Tab-separated table of C-alpha atoms in Angstrom:
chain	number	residue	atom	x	y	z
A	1	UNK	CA	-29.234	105.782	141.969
A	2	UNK	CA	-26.154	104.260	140.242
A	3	UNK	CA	-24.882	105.233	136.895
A	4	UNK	CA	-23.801	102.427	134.219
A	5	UNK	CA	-20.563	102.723	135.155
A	6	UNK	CA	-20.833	101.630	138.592
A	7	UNK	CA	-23.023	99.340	137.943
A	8	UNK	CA	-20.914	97.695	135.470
A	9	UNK	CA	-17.811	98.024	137.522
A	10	UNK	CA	-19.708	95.822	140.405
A	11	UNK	CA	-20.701	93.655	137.874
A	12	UNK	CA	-17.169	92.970	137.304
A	13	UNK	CA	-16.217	92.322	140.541
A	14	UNK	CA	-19.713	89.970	140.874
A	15	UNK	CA	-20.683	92.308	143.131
A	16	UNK	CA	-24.611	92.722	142.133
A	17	UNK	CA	-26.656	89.901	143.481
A	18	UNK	CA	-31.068	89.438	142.748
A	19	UNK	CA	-33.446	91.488	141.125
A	20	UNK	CA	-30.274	94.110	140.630
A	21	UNK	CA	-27.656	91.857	138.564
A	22	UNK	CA	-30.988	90.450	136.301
A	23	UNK	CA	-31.996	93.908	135.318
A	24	UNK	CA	-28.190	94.909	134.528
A	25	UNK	CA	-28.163	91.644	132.488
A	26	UNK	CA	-31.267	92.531	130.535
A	27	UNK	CA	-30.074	96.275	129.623
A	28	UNK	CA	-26.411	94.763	128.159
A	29	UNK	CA	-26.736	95.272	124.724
A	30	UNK	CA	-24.969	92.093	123.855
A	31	UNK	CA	-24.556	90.140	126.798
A	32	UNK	CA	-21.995	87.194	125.521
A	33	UNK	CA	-19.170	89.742	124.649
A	34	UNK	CA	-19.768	91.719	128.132
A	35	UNK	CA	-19.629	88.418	129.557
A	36	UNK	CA	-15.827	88.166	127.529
A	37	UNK	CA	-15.206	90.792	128.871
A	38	UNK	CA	-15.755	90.555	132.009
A	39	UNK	CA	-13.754	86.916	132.058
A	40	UNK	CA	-10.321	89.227	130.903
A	41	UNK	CA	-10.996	91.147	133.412
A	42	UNK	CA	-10.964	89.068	136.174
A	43	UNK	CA	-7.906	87.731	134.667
A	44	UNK	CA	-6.013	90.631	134.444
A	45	UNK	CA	-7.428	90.950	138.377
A	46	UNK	CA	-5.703	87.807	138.878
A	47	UNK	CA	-2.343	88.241	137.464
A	48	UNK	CA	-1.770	92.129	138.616
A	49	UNK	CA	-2.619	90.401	142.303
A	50	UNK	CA	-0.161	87.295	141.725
A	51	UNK	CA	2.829	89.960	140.820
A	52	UNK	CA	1.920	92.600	142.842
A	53	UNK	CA	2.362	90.625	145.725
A	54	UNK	CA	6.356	89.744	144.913
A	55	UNK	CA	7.398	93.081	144.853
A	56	UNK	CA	8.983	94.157	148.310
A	57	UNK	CA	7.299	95.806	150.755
A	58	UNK	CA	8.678	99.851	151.143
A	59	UNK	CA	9.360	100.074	155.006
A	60	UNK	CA	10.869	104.047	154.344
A	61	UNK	CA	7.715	105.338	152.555
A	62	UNK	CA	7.036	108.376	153.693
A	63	UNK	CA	11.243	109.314	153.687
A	64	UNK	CA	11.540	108.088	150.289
A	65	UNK	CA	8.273	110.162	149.430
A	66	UNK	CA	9.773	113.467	150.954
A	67	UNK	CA	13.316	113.110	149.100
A	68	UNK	CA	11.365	112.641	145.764
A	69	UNK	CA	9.093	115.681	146.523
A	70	UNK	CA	12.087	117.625	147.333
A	71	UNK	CA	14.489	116.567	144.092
A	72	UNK	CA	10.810	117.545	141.846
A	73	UNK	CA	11.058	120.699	143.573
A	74	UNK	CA	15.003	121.644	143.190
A	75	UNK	CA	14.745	120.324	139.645
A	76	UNK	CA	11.593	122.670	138.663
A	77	UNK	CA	12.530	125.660	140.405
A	78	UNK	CA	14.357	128.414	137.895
A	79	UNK	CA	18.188	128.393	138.870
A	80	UNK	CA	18.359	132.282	139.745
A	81	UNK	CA	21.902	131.808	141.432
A	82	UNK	CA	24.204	129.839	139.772
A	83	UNK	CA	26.757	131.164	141.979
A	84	UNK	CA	25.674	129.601	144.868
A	85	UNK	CA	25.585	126.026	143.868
A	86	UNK	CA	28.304	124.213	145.515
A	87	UNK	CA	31.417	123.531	143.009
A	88	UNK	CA	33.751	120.848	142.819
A	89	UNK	CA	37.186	122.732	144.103
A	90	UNK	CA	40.269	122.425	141.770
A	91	UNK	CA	43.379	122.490	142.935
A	92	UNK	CA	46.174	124.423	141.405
A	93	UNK	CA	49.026	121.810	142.060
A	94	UNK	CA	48.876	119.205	139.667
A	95	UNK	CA	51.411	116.924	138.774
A	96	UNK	CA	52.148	118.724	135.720
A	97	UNK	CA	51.747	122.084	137.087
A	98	UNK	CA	54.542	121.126	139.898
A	99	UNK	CA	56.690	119.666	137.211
A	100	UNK	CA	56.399	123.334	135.327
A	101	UNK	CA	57.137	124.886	138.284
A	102	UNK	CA	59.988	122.702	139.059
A	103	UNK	CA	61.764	123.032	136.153
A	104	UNK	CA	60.917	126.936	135.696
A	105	UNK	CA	62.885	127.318	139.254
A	106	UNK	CA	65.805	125.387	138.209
A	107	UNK	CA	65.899	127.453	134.960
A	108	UNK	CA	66.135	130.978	137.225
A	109	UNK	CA	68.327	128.801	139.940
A	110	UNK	CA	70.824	127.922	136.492
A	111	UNK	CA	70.627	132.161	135.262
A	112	UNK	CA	71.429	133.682	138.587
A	113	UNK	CA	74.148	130.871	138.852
A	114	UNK	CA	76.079	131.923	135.853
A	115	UNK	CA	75.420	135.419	136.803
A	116	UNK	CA	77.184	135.048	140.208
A	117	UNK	CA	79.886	133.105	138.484
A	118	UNK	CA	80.646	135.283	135.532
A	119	UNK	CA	80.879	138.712	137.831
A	120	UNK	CA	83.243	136.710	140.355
A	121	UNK	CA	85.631	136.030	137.129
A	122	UNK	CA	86.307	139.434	136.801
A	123	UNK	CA	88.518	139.619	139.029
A	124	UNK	CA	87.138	141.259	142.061
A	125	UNK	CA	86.720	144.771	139.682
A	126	UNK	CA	83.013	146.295	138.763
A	127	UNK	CA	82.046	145.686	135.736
A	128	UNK	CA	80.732	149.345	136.238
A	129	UNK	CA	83.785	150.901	135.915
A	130	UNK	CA	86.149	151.173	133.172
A	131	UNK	CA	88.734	148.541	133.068
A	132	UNK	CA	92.662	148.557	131.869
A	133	UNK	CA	93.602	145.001	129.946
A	134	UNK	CA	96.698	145.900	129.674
A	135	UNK	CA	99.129	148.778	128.683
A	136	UNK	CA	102.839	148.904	127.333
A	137	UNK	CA	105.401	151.748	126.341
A	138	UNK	CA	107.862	150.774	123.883
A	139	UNK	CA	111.153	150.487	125.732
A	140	UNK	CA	113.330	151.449	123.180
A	141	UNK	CA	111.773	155.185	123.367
A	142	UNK	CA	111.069	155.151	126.720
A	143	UNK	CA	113.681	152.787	128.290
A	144	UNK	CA	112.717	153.865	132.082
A	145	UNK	CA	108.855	154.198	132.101
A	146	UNK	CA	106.731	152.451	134.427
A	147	UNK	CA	102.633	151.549	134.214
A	148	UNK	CA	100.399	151.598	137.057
A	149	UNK	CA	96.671	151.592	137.447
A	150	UNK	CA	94.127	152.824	139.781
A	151	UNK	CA	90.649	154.373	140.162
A	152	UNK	CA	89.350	157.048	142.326
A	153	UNK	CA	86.311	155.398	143.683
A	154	UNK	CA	84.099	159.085	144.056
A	155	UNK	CA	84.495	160.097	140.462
A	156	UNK	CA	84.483	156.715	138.787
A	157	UNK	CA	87.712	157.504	137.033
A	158	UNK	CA	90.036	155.105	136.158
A	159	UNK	CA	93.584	156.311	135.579
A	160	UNK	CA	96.548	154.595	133.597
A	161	UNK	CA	99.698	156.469	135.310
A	162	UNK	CA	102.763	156.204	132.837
A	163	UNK	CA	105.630	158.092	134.205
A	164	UNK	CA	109.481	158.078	132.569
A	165	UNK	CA	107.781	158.923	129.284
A	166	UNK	CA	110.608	161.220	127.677
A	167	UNK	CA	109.716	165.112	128.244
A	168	UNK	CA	109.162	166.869	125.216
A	169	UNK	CA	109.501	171.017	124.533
A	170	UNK	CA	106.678	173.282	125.059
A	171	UNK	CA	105.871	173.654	121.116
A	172	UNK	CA	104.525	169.969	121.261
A	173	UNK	CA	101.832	171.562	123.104
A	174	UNK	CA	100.192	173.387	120.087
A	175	UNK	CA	97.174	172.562	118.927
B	1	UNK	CA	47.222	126.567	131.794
B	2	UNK	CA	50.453	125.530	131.293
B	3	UNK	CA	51.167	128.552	128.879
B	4	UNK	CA	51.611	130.521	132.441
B	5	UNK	CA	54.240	127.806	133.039
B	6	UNK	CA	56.561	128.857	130.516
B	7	UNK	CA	56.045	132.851	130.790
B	8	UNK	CA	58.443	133.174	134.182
B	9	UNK	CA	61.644	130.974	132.588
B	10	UNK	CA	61.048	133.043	128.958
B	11	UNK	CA	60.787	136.519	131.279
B	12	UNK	CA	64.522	135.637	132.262
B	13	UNK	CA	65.558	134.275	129.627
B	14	UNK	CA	65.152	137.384	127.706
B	15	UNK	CA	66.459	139.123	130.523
B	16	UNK	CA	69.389	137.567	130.353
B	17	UNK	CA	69.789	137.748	126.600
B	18	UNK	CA	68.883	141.660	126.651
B	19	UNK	CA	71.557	141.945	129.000
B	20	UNK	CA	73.982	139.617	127.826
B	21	UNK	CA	73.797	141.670	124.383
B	22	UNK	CA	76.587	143.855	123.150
B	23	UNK	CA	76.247	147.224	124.264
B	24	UNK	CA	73.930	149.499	122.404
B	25	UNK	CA	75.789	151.199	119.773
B	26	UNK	CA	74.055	155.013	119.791
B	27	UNK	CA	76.472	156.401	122.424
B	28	UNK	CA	78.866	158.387	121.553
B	29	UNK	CA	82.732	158.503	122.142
B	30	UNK	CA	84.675	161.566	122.694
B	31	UNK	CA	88.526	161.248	123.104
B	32	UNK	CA	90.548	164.229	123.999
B	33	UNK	CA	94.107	165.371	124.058
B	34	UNK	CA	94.462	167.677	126.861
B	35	UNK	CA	97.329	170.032	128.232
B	36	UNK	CA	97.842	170.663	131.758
B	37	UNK	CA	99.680	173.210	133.087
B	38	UNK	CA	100.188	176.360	136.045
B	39	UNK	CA	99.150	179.518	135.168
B	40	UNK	CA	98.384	183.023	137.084
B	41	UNK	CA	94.996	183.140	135.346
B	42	UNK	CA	93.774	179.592	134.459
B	43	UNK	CA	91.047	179.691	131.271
B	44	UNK	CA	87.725	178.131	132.402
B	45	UNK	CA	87.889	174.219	131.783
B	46	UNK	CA	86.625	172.935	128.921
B	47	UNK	CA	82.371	171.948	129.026
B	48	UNK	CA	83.929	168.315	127.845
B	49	UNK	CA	86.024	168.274	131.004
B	50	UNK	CA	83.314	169.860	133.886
B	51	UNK	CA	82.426	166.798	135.673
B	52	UNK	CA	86.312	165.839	135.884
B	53	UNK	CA	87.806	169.392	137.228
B	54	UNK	CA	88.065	168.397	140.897
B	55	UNK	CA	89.592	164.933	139.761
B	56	UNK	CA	91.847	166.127	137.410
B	57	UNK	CA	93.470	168.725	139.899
B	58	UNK	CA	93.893	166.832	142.315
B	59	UNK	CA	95.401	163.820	140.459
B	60	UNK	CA	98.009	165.991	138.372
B	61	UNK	CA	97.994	169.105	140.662
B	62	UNK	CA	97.787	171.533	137.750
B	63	UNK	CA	95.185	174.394	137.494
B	64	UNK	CA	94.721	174.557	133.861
B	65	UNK	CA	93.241	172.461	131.454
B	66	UNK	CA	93.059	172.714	127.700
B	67	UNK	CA	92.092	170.680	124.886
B	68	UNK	CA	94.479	170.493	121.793
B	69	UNK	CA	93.263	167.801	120.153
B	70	UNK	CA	89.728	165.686	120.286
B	71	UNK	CA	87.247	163.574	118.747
B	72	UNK	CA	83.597	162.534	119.099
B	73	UNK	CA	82.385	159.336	117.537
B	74	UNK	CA	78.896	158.104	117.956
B	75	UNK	CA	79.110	154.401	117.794
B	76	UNK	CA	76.585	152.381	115.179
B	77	UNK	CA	78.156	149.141	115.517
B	78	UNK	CA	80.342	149.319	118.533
B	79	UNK	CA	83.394	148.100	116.013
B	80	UNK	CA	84.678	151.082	114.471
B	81	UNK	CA	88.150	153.458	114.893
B	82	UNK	CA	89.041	157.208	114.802
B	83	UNK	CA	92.006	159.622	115.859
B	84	UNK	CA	92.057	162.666	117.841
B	85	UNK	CA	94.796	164.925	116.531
B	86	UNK	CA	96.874	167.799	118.021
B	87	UNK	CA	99.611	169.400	116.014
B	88	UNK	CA	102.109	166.589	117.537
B	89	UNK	CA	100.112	164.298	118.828
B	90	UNK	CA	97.713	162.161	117.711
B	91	UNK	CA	94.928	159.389	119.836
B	92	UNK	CA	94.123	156.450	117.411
B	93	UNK	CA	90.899	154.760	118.803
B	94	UNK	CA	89.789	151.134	117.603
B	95	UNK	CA	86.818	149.752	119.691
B	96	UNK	CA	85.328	146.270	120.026
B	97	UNK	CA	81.482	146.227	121.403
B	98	UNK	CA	81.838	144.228	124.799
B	99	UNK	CA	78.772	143.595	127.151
B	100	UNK	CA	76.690	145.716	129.167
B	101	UNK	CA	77.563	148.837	127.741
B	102	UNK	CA	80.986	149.058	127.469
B	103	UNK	CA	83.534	149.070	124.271
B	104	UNK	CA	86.421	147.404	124.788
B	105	UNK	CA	89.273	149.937	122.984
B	106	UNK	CA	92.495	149.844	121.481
B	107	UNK	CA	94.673	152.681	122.259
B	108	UNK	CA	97.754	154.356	120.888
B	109	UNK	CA	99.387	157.668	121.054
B	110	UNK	CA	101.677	158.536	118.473
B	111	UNK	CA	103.948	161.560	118.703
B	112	UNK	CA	104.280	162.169	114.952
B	113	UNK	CA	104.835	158.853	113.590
B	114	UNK	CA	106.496	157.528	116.581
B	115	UNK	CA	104.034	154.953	119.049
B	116	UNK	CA	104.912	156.634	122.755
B	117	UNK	CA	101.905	154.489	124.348
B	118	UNK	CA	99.832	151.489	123.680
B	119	UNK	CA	97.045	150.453	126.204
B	120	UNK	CA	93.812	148.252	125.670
B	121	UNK	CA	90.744	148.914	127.878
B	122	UNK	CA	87.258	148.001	128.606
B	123	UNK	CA	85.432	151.079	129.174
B	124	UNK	CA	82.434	151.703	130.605
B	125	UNK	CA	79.837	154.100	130.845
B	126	UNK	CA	80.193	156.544	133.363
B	127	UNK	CA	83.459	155.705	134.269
B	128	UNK	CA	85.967	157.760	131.889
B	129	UNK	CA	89.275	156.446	131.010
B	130	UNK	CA	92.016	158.892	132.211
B	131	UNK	CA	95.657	158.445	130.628
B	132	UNK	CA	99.009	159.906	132.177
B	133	UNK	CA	101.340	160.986	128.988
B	134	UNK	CA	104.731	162.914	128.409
B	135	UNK	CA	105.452	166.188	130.509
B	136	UNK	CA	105.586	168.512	127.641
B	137	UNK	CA	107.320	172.093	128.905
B	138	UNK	CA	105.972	172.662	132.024
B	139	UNK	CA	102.925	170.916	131.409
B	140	UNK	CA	101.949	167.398	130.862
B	141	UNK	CA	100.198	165.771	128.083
B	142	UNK	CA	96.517	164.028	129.267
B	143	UNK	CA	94.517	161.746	127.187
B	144	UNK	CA	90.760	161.319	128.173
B	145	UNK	CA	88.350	158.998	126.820
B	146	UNK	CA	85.056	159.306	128.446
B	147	UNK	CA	81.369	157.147	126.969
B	148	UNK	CA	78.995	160.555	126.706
């Protein structure tokens, strides 16, 4: 026994013939607008059929099914692991990190430089160790005194020997 | 990220500043007159003088060391003077900061009013300035300058 619906879908598609298609006819409540109805549908039939038929023909349907099944998947399941997901690697060496870097190693190159330079203009002494300019008598009191200069290298004692100084009496040692 | 660039070249810079700055000016200075002479029974050296015994002996060959006349500045600025006096004898000091701890100084002994020595020196810490003066009886006359 068919319902109305499949009886008027047949219809539709002139599919009920005899004795079946009159008493369908007879139990349309108004038979001229099923009858418009039925003329939009066949041309709606008609075009869906004319441009259905242009579009190209899939020849990778069951791959392209699979890939879109699998991206629904990825995109609906909860992202528990964030970590995992691959990552785009940045590298550290960019040009303007190299230039930085550059210039930051000439700057140290340029300290150490004048470093080395200033402690070779001293002469050869340390600069750790204490360091006679320069020393004079006056030679009208002391006519025959000489100046010389050393250090004793295990006590760090530098040592401006002045001999010819003239000797003085024991009282000039008072306090 | 390119904050981290700059943090290396401003470590040394400051480096280089800190060290290139005149030396800090909380040490202090202490200048001695001492006498140096034979004696049966030497007195113990003075506590200024301990670290210097075996130098001093052996550089003037004399077993006794006294101190007639001393002074001990503490430097604020680096750029200040003073005089260690004896009866006779006096030490004027006039110091200059210079770098990495040292004080450049101006000496001059003065016997009375009269200028016996004049000597300029850049001295440094831990290496004490040690000055040859007149024999004086049977001793000799030793000035000391030493950064404490």
């Amino acid at each position: 026994m068919k319902t109305f619906e499949e009886k008027w879908t047949a219809w539709l598609d002139g599919q009920l013939t005899g004795k079946e298609l009159a008493e369908f006819e007879t139990s349309l409540p108004d038979k001229t607008a099923a009858e418009v109805e039925k003329q939009e549908s066949l041309k709606l039939g008609a075009f869906l059929k004319e441009h259905l038929a242009v579009a190209p023909a899939m020849t990778n349907e069951e791959f392209f099914h699979h890939q879109l099944r699998g991206q629904i998947a990825q995109d609906s399941a909860p992202t528990a692991n964030p970590v995992e997901r691959p990552q785009a690697r940045e590298t550290w060496w960019s040009i303007g990190r190299l230039l930085w870097t550059g210039a930051a190693s000439l700057a140290i190159f340029c300290v150490c430089t004048y470093y080395v330079i200033q402690e070779k203009s001293t002469g050869g002494q340390s600069t750790y160790l204490t360091q006679i300019i320069n020393a004079r008598v006056d030679p009208v009191v002391s006519p025959n005194a000489t100046i010389s200069m050393f250090e004793t290298k295990e006590s760090r004692v530098t040592v401006l020997w002045v001999d010819g100084l003239q000797s003085l009496p024991s009282e000039y040692a008072a306090k | 990220m390119f904050r981290r660039a700059f943090v290396l070249p401003l470590a040394v810079l400051i480096l280089a500043l800190a060290s290139e700055a005149p030396a800090q000016a909380s040490e202090s200075v202490w200048s001695g007159l001492v006498m140096a002479n034979n004696v049966p029974e030497p007195t113990p050296i003075p506590a200024e003088l301990n670290g210097l015994e075996g130098t001093l002996k052996q550089l003037f060959g004399y077993n006794q060391f006294q101190v007639i006349g001393q002074s001990r500045k503490t430097l604020k600025t680096g750029e200040e003077d003073w005089l260690a006096t004896s009866k006779y004898f006096s030490l004027h000091v006039d110091s200059k900061a210079a770098k990495r701890s040292s004080y450049v100084l101006n000496l001059q002994l003065f016997q009375e009013q009269k200028l016996l020595l004049e000597t300029k020196a850049k001295l440094s810490k831990s290496s004490p300035l040690v000055i040859k003066g007149p024999q004086v009886g049977d001793g000799q006359l030793v000035l000391l300058v030493v950064i404490e």
